[in-house]
Coordinates of N, CA, C and O in Angstrom, one line a residue:
X1 N 0.8 -1.2 0.0 CA 0.0 0.0 0.0 C 0.9 1.2 0.0 O 1.8 1.3 0.8
X2 N 0.6 2.2 -0.8 CA 1.3 3.4 -0.9 C 0.3 4.6 -0.7 O -0.7 4.7 -1.3
X3 N 0.7 5.4 0.3 CA -0.1 6.7 0.5 C 0.6 7.8 -0.2 O 1.8 8.0 0.0
X4 N -0.1 8.5 -1.0 CA 0.5 9.6 -1.8 C -0.2 10.9 -1.4 O -1.4 11.0 -1.5
X5 N 0.5 11.9 -0.9 CA 0.0 13.2 -0.6 C 0.7 14.2 -1.5 O 1.9 14.0 -1.9
X6 N 0.1 15.3 -1.8 CA 0.8 16.2 -2.7 C 0.7 17.7 -2.3 O -0.1 18.1 -1.5
X7 N 1.7 18.4 -2.8 CA 1.8 19.8 -2.6 C 2.2 20.4 -4.0 O 2.8 19.7 -4.8
X8 N 1.9 21.6 -4.2 CA 2.3 22.2 -5.5 C 2.8 23.6 -5.3 O 2.5 24.3 -4.3
X9 N 3.6 24.1 -6.3 CA 4.2 25.4 -6.2 C 4.2 26.0 -7.6 O 4.3 25.3 -8.6
X10 N 4.0 27.3 -7.7 CA 4.1 28.1 -8.9 C 5.0 29.3 -8.6 O 5.1 29.8 -7.4
X11 N 5.7 29.9 -9.6 CA 6.7 31.0 -9.4 C 6.8 31.8 -10.7 O 7.1 31.2 -11.7
X12 N 6.6 33.1 -10.6 CA 6.8 33.9 -11.8 C 6.9 35.4 -11.4 O 6.4 35.7 -10.3
X13 N 7.6 36.2 -12.1 CA 8.6 35.8 -13.1 C 9.8 35.2 -12.5 O 9.8 35.0 -11.2
X14 N 10.8 34.8 -13.2 CA 11.9 34.1 -12.7 C 12.8 35.0 -11.9 O 12.9 36.2 -12.1
X15 N 13.6 34.4 -11.0 CA 14.7 35.1 -10.3 C 14.2 35.8 -9.0 O 13.0 35.5 -8.5
X16 N 15.0 36.7 -8.5 CA 14.7 37.3 -7.2 C 13.4 38.1 -7.2 O 12.8 38.3 -6.2
X17 N 13.1 38.7 -8.3 CA 11.9 39.5 -8.4 C 10.6 38.7 -8.5 O 9.5 39.2 -8.4
X18 N 10.7 37.4 -8.7 CA 9.6 36.5 -8.8 C 8.8 36.4 -7.5 O 9.3 36.6 -6.4
X19 N 7.6 36.0 -7.6 CA 6.7 35.7 -6.5 C 6.1 34.3 -6.7 O 5.8 33.9 -7.9
X20 N 6.0 33.6 -5.7 CA 5.5 32.2 -5.8 C 4.3 32.0 -4.9 O 4.0 32.8 -4.0
X21 N 3.7 30.9 -5.1 CA 2.6 30.4 -4.2 C 2.6 28.9 -4.1 O 3.0 28.2 -5.0
X22 N 2.3 28.4 -2.9 CA 2.3 27.0 -2.7 C 0.9 26.6 -2.2 O 0.2 27.4 -1.5
X23 N 0.5 25.4 -2.5 CA -0.8 24.9 -2.0 C -0.6 23.4 -1.7 O 0.3 22.7 -2.2
X24 N -1.5 22.9 -0.8 CA -1.5 21.5 -0.5 C -2.8 20.9 -0.9 O -3.8 21.5 -1.1
X25 N -2.7 19.6 -1.1 CA -3.8 18.8 -1.6 C -5.0 19.0 -0.7 O -6.2 19.1 -1.2
X26 N -4.8 19.0 0.6 CA -5.9 19.1 1.5 C -6.5 20.5 1.6 O -7.6 20.7 2.2
X27 N -5.8 21.5 1.1 CA -6.2 22.9 1.2 C -5.8 23.6 2.5 O -6.1 24.7 2.7
X28 N -5.0 22.9 3.3 CA -4.4 23.5 4.5 C -3.6 24.7 4.2 O -3.6 25.7 4.9
X29 N -2.9 24.7 3.0 CA -2.3 25.8 2.4 C -2.9 26.0 1.1 O -3.0 25.1 0.3
X30 N -3.3 27.2 0.8 CA -3.9 27.5 -0.5 C -3.4 28.8 -1.1 O -3.6 29.9 -0.5
X31 N -2.6 28.7 -2.1 CA -1.9 29.8 -2.7 C -1.2 30.7 -1.7 O -1.3 31.9 -1.8
X32 N -0.5 30.1 -0.8 CA 0.3 30.8 0.2 C 1.5 31.4 -0.4 O 2.2 30.7 -1.2
X33 N 1.8 32.6 -0.2 CA 2.9 33.3 -1.0 C 4.3 32.9 -0.4 O 4.4 32.6 0.8
X34 N 5.2 32.8 -1.3 CA 6.6 32.7 -1.0 C 7.5 33.3 -2.1 O 7.0 33.5 -3.2
X35 N 8.7 33.5 -1.7 CA 9.6 34.1 -2.7 C 11.0 34.4 -2.1 O 11.2 34.1 -0.9
X36 N 11.8 35.1 -2.8 CA 13.1 35.5 -2.3 C 13.0 36.2 -1.0 O 13.7 35.9 0.0
X37 N 12.1 37.2 -0.9 CA 12.0 38.0 0.3 C 11.4 37.2 1.5 O 11.7 37.6 2.6
X38 N 10.7 36.2 1.3 CA 10.2 35.4 2.5 C 11.2 34.3 2.9 O 11.2 33.8 4.0
X39 N 12.2 34.0 2.0 CA 13.2 33.0 2.3 C 14.5 33.7 2.9 O 15.1 33.1 3.8
X40 N 14.9 34.8 2.3 CA 16.2 35.4 2.7 C 16.0 36.7 3.3 O 17.0 37.2 3.8
X41 N 14.8 37.3 3.4 CA 14.6 38.6 4.0 C 13.5 38.4 5.0 O 13.2 37.3 5.5
X42 N 12.8 39.5 5.3 CA 11.7 39.4 6.3 C 10.4 39.6 5.7 O 9.4 40.1 6.3
X43 N 10.2 39.1 4.4 CA 8.9 39.3 3.7 C 7.8 38.4 4.3 O 8.1 37.4 5.0
X44 N 6.6 38.8 4.1 CA 5.4 38.1 4.6 C 5.1 36.9 3.7 O 5.1 37.1 2.5
X45 N 4.9 35.8 4.3 CA 4.7 34.6 3.5 C 5.4 33.4 4.2 O 5.8 33.5 5.3
X46 N 5.7 32.4 3.4 CA 6.3 31.2 3.9 C 7.6 30.9 3.2 O 8.0 31.7 2.3
X47 N 8.3 29.8 3.5 CA 9.5 29.4 2.7 C 9.7 27.9 2.9 O 9.1 27.3 3.8
X48 N 10.4 27.3 2.1 CA 10.6 25.8 2.2 C 11.1 25.3 3.5 O 10.7 24.3 4.0
X49 N 12.0 26.1 4.1 CA 12.6 25.7 5.4 C 11.6 25.6 6.5 O 11.6 24.6 7.3
X50 N 10.7 26.6 6.6 CA 9.7 26.5 7.7 C 8.7 25.4 7.4 O 8.2 24.8 8.3
X51 N 8.5 25.1 6.1 CA 7.5 24.0 5.8 C 8.2 22.7 6.1 O 7.5 21.8 6.7
X52 N 9.5 22.5 5.8 CA 10.2 21.3 6.2 C 10.2 21.2 7.7 O 10.0 20.1 8.3
X53 N 10.4 22.3 8.4 CA 10.4 22.3 9.9 C 9.1 21.8 10.4 O 9.0 21.0 11.3
X54 N 8.0 22.3 9.9 CA 6.7 21.9 10.4 C 6.4 20.4 10.1 O 5.9 19.7 10.9
X55 N 6.9 20.0 8.9 CA 6.7 18.6 8.5 C 7.5 17.7 9.4 O 7.0 16.6 9.9
X56 N 8.8 18.1 9.7 CA 9.6 17.2 10.5 C 9.1 17.2 12.0 O 9.1 16.1 12.6
X57 N 8.8 18.4 12.5 CA 8.2 18.4 13.9 C 7.0 17.6 14.0 O 6.8 16.8 15.0
X58 N 6.1 17.7 13.1 CA 4.8 16.9 13.2 C 5.0 15.4 13.0 O 4.4 14.6 13.7
X59 N 5.9 15.0 12.1 CA 6.2 13.6 11.9 C 6.8 13.0 13.1 O 6.4 11.9 13.6
X60 N 7.9 13.6 13.6 CA 8.6 13.1 14.8 C 7.6 13.0 16.0 O 7.6 12.1 16.7
X61 N 6.8 14.1 16.2 CA 6.0 14.1 17.4 C 4.9 13.0 17.3 O 4.6 12.3 18.3
X62 N 4.4 12.8 16.1 CA 3.4 11.7 16.0 C 4.1 10.3 16.1 O 3.5 9.4 16.8
X63 N 5.3 10.1 15.6 CA 6.0 8.9 15.7 C 6.3 8.6 17.2 O 6.1 7.5 17.7
X64 N 6.7 9.6 17.9 CA 7.0 9.5 19.4 C 5.8 9.2 20.1 O 5.8 8.3 21.0
X65 N 4.7 9.9 19.8 CA 3.4 9.6 20.5 C 3.0 8.2 20.4 O 2.6 7.5 21.3
X66 N 3.1 7.7 19.1 CA 2.7 6.3 18.9 C 3.6 5.3 19.6 O 3.2 4.3 20.2
X67 N 4.9 5.6 19.6 CA 5.9 4.7 20.3 C 5.7 4.7 21.8 O 5.8 3.7 22.4
X68 N 5.4 5.9 22.4 CA 5.1 5.9 23.8 C 3.9 5.2 24.1 O 3.8 4.4 25.1
X69 N 2.9 5.3 23.3 CA 1.6 4.6 23.6 C 1.8 3.1 23.5 O 1.3 2.3 24.3
X70 N 2.6 2.7 22.5 CA 2.9 1.2 22.3 C 3.7 0.7 23.5 O 3.6 -0.5 23.8
X71 N 4.5 1.6 24.2 CA 5.2 1.2 25.4 C 4.4 1.3 26.6 O 4.9 1.0 27.7
X72 N 3.1 1.6 26.5 CA 2.2 1.6 27.6 C 2.0 3.0 28.3 O 1.4 3.1 29.3
X73 N 2.5 4.1 27.7 CA 2.3 5.4 28.2 C 1.3 6.2 27.4 O 1.5 6.5 26.2
X74 N 0.1 6.4 27.9 CA -0.9 7.1 27.2 C -1.3 8.4 27.8 O -2.1 9.1 27.2
X75 N -0.7 8.8 28.9 CA -1.0 10.1 29.5 C 0.2 11.0 29.4 O 1.2 10.8 29.9
X76 N 0.0 12.1 28.6 CA 1.1 13.0 28.4 C 0.8 14.0 27.3 O -0.3 14.0 26.7
X77 N 1.8 14.8 27.1 CA 1.7 15.9 26.0 C 3.1 16.1 25.4 O 4.1 16.1 26.2
X78 N 3.2 16.2 24.1 CA 4.5 16.5 23.4 C 4.4 17.8 22.6 O 3.4 18.0 21.9
X79 N 5.4 18.6 22.7 CA 5.4 19.9 21.9 C 6.8 19.9 21.3 O 7.8 20.0 22.0
X80 N 6.9 20.0 20.0 CA 8.2 19.9 19.3 C 8.3 21.1 18.3 O 7.4 21.5 17.6
X81 N 9.5 21.6 18.3 CA 9.9 22.6 17.3 C 11.1 22.1 16.5 O 12.0 21.4 17.1
X82 N 11.1 22.3 15.2 CA 12.2 21.9 14.3 C 12.8 23.1 13.7 O 12.0 23.8 13.0
X83 N 14.0 23.4 14.0 CA 14.7 24.6 13.4 C 15.6 24.1 12.2 O 16.5 23.3 12.5
X84 N 15.3 24.5 11.0 CA 16.0 24.1 9.8 C 17.0 25.1 9.5 O 16.7 26.3 9.3
X85 N 18.3 24.6 9.3 CA 19.4 25.5 9.0 C 19.7 25.5 7.5 O 19.9 24.4 6.9
X86 N 19.6 26.7 6.9 CA 20.0 26.9 5.5 C 21.3 27.6 5.4 O 21.4 28.8 5.9
X87 N 22.3 27.0 4.9 CA 23.7 27.6 5.0 C 24.2 27.8 3.6 O 23.9 27.0 2.7
X88 N 25.0 28.8 3.4 CA 25.7 29.1 2.2 C 26.8 28.1 1.9 O 27.5 27.7 2.9
X89 N 26.8 27.6 0.7 CA 27.9 26.6 0.4 C 28.6 27.1 -0.9 O 28.1 28.1 -1.5
X90 N 29.6 26.4 -1.4 CA 30.2 26.7 -2.6 C 29.3 26.7 -3.8 O 29.5 27.5 -4.7
X91 N 28.3 25.9 -3.8 CA 27.4 25.7 -4.9 C 26.1 26.5 -4.7 O 25.1 26.3 -5.5
X92 N 26.0 27.3 -3.7 CA 24.7 28.1 -3.5 C 24.3 28.0 -2.0 O 25.0 28.5 -1.1
X93 N 23.3 27.2 -1.7 CA 22.8 27.0 -0.4 C 22.4 25.5 -0.2 O 22.1 24.8 -1.1
X94 N 22.5 25.1 1.1 CA 22.1 23.7 1.4 C 21.5 23.7 2.8 O 21.9 24.5 3.7
X95 N 20.6 22.8 2.9 CA 20.0 22.6 4.2 C 20.9 21.6 5.0 O 21.1 20.5 4.5
X96 N 21.4 22.0 6.1 CA 22.4 21.3 6.8 C 22.0 20.7 8.1 O 22.7 19.8 8.6
X97 N 20.9 21.1 8.6 CA 20.5 20.6 9.9 C 19.0 20.8 10.2 O 18.4 21.8 9.8
X98 N 18.5 19.8 10.9 CA 17.1 20.0 11.5 C 17.3 19.7 13.0 O 17.6 18.6 13.4
X99 N 17.1 20.8 13.8 CA 17.3 20.7 15.2 C 16.0 20.6 15.9 O 15.2 21.6 15.9
X100 N 15.7 19.4 16.4 CA 14.4 19.2 17.1 C 14.5 19.6 18.5 O 15.5 19.2 19.2
X101 N 13.6 20.3 19.0 CA 13.5 20.6 20.5 C 12.2 20.2 20.9 O 11.1 20.6 20.4
X102 N 12.2 19.3 22.0 CA 11.0 18.7 22.5 C 10.7 19.0 23.9 O 11.7 19.0 24.7
X103 N 9.5 19.4 24.2 CA 9.1 19.6 25.6 C 8.0 18.5 25.8 O 7.0 18.5 25.2
X104 N 8.4 17.6 26.7 CA 7.5 16.4 26.9 C 7.0 16.3 28.3 O 7.8 16.5 29.3
X105 N 5.8 15.9 28.5 CA 5.2 15.5 29.7 C 4.7 14.1 29.6 O 3.7 13.9 28.8
X106 N 5.3 13.1 30.3 CA 4.9 11.7 30.2 C 4.8 11.1 31.6 O 5.9 11.0 32.2
X107 N 3.7 10.8 32.0 CA 3.4 10.3 33.3 C 4.1 9.0 33.6 O 3.9 8.0 32.8
X108 N 5.0 8.9 34.6 CA 5.6 7.7 35.1 C 6.8 7.1 34.3 O 7.3 6.0 34.7
X109 N 7.3 7.7 33.3 CA 8.4 7.2 32.5 C 9.7 7.6 33.1 O 9.9 8.6 33.6
X110 N 10.7 6.7 33.0 CA 12.1 7.0 33.4 C 12.8 7.8 32.3 O 12.5 7.7 31.1
X111 N 13.8 8.5 32.7 CA 14.6 9.2 31.8 C 15.3 8.3 30.7 O 15.3 8.6 29.5
X112 N 15.8 7.2 31.2 CA 16.5 6.2 30.3 C 15.5 5.7 29.2 O 15.8 5.6 28.1
X113 N 14.3 5.3 29.7 CA 13.4 4.7 28.8 C 12.9 5.8 27.8 O 12.8 5.5 26.6
X114 N 12.7 7.0 28.3 CA 12.2 8.1 27.4 C 13.3 8.4 26.3 O 13.0 8.5 25.2
X115 N 14.5 8.5 26.8 CA 15.7 8.7 25.8 C 15.7 7.7 24.7 O 15.8 8.0 23.5
X116 N 15.6 6.4 25.1 CA 15.6 5.3 24.1 C 14.4 5.5 23.1 O 14.7 5.4 21.9
X117 N 13.2 5.7 23.6 CA 12.1 5.8 22.7 C 12.1 7.0 21.8 O 11.8 7.0 20.6
X118 N 12.6 8.1 22.4 CA 12.7 9.4 21.7 C 13.7 9.3 20.6 O 13.5 9.8 19.4
X119 N 14.9 8.7 20.8 CA 15.9 8.6 19.8 C 15.5 7.7 18.7 O 15.7 8.0 17.5
X120 N 14.8 6.6 19.0 CA 14.2 5.7 18.0 C 13.2 6.4 17.1 O 13.2 6.3 15.9
X121 N 12.4 7.2 17.7 CA 11.4 8.0 17.0 C 12.1 9.0 16.1 O 11.7 9.2 14.9
X122 N 13.1 9.6 16.6 CA 13.9 10.6 15.8 C 14.5 9.9 14.5 O 14.4 10.4 13.4
X123 N 15.0 8.8 14.7 CA 15.7 8.0 13.6 C 14.7 7.4 12.6 O 15.0 7.3 11.4
X124 N 13.5 7.0 13.1 CA 12.6 6.3 12.3 C 11.4 7.0 11.8 O 10.7 6.4 11.0
X125 N 11.2 8.2 12.1 CA 10.0 8.9 11.5 C 10.3 9.1 10.0 O 11.4 9.3 9.7
X126 N 9.3 8.9 9.2 CA 9.5 9.0 7.8 C 10.2 10.3 7.3 O 11.0 10.3 6.3
X127 N 9.9 11.4 7.9 CA 10.6 12.7 7.5 C 12.0 12.7 7.8 O 12.9 13.1 7.1
X128 N 12.4 12.1 9.0 CA 13.8 12.0 9.4 C 14.5 11.1 8.4 O 15.7 11.4 8.0
X129 N 13.9 10.1 8.0 CA 14.5 9.2 7.0 C 14.7 9.8 5.6 O 15.7 9.6 4.9
X130 N 13.8 10.7 5.3 CA 13.9 11.5 4.0 C 15.0 12.5 4.0 O 15.7 12.6 3.0
X131 N 15.2 13.2 5.1 CA 16.2 14.3 5.2 C 17.6 13.7 5.2 O 17.9 12.8 6.0
X132 N 18.4 14.3 4.4 CA 19.9 13.9 4.5 C 20.6 15.0 5.1 O 21.4 15.7 4.5
X133 N 20.3 15.3 6.4 CA 20.9 16.4 7.2 C 21.2 15.9 8.6 O 20.7 14.8 9.0
X134 N 22.0 16.6 9.3 CA 22.3 16.3 10.7 C 21.0 16.6 11.5 O 20.6 17.8 11.5
X135 N 20.5 15.6 12.1 CA 19.2 15.8 12.8 C 19.5 15.6 14.3 O 20.0 14.6 14.7
X136 N 19.3 16.7 15.1 CA 19.6 16.6 16.5 C 18.3 16.7 17.3 O 17.2 17.0 16.7
X137 N 18.3 16.2 18.6 CA 17.1 16.3 19.4 C 17.5 16.7 20.8 O 18.4 16.1 21.4
X138 N 16.9 17.7 21.3 CA 17.0 18.1 22.7 C 15.6 18.1 23.3 O 14.6 18.3 22.6
X139 N 15.5 17.6 24.6 CA 14.2 17.6 25.2 C 14.2 17.9 26.6 O 15.3 17.9 27.3
X140 N 13.1 18.3 27.1 CA 12.8 18.5 28.5 C 11.7 17.6 28.9 O 10.6 17.7 28.3
X141 N 11.9 16.7 29.8 CA 10.9 15.7 30.2 C 10.4 16.0 31.6 O 11.1 16.2 32.5
X142 N 9.1 16.1 31.7 CA 8.4 16.2 33.0 C 7.7 14.9 33.2 O 6.7 14.6 32.6
X143 N 8.2 14.0 34.0 CA 7.7 12.7 34.1 C 7.0 12.4 35.5 O 6.8 11.3 35.9
X144 N 6.6 13.5 36.2 CA 5.9 13.5 37.5 C 6.2 12.3 38.3 O 5.6 11.4 38.5

């Protein structure tokens, strides 16, 4: 079974002066603006890096939630931010890092067990597997 989801983008005219729009199949984003000014300056709109960050944070958080539930932990809350680094390279720019920061509240779990489950979720979520970047994870656990 293959699940296929789609997003689309348009951009015109070409180059720095161009303006783009992105949309998702579900309509969660519909003709959302992006361009040079939203990626490299302070323009209003979105950019690929924040979209990758949202995708990575949501994928990891869901994977961790399911893994914790499978381990018998059903009471808690997870909040994740993914900071995507876009760095200048010899050939232009490259995404070099996705830094996950997690604030977790999981009733009754030990630090060691949480660390093991969280690291496995980081390595195995589908977006982590897709990204060819250095992926780090920092977390704060409140395990009452």
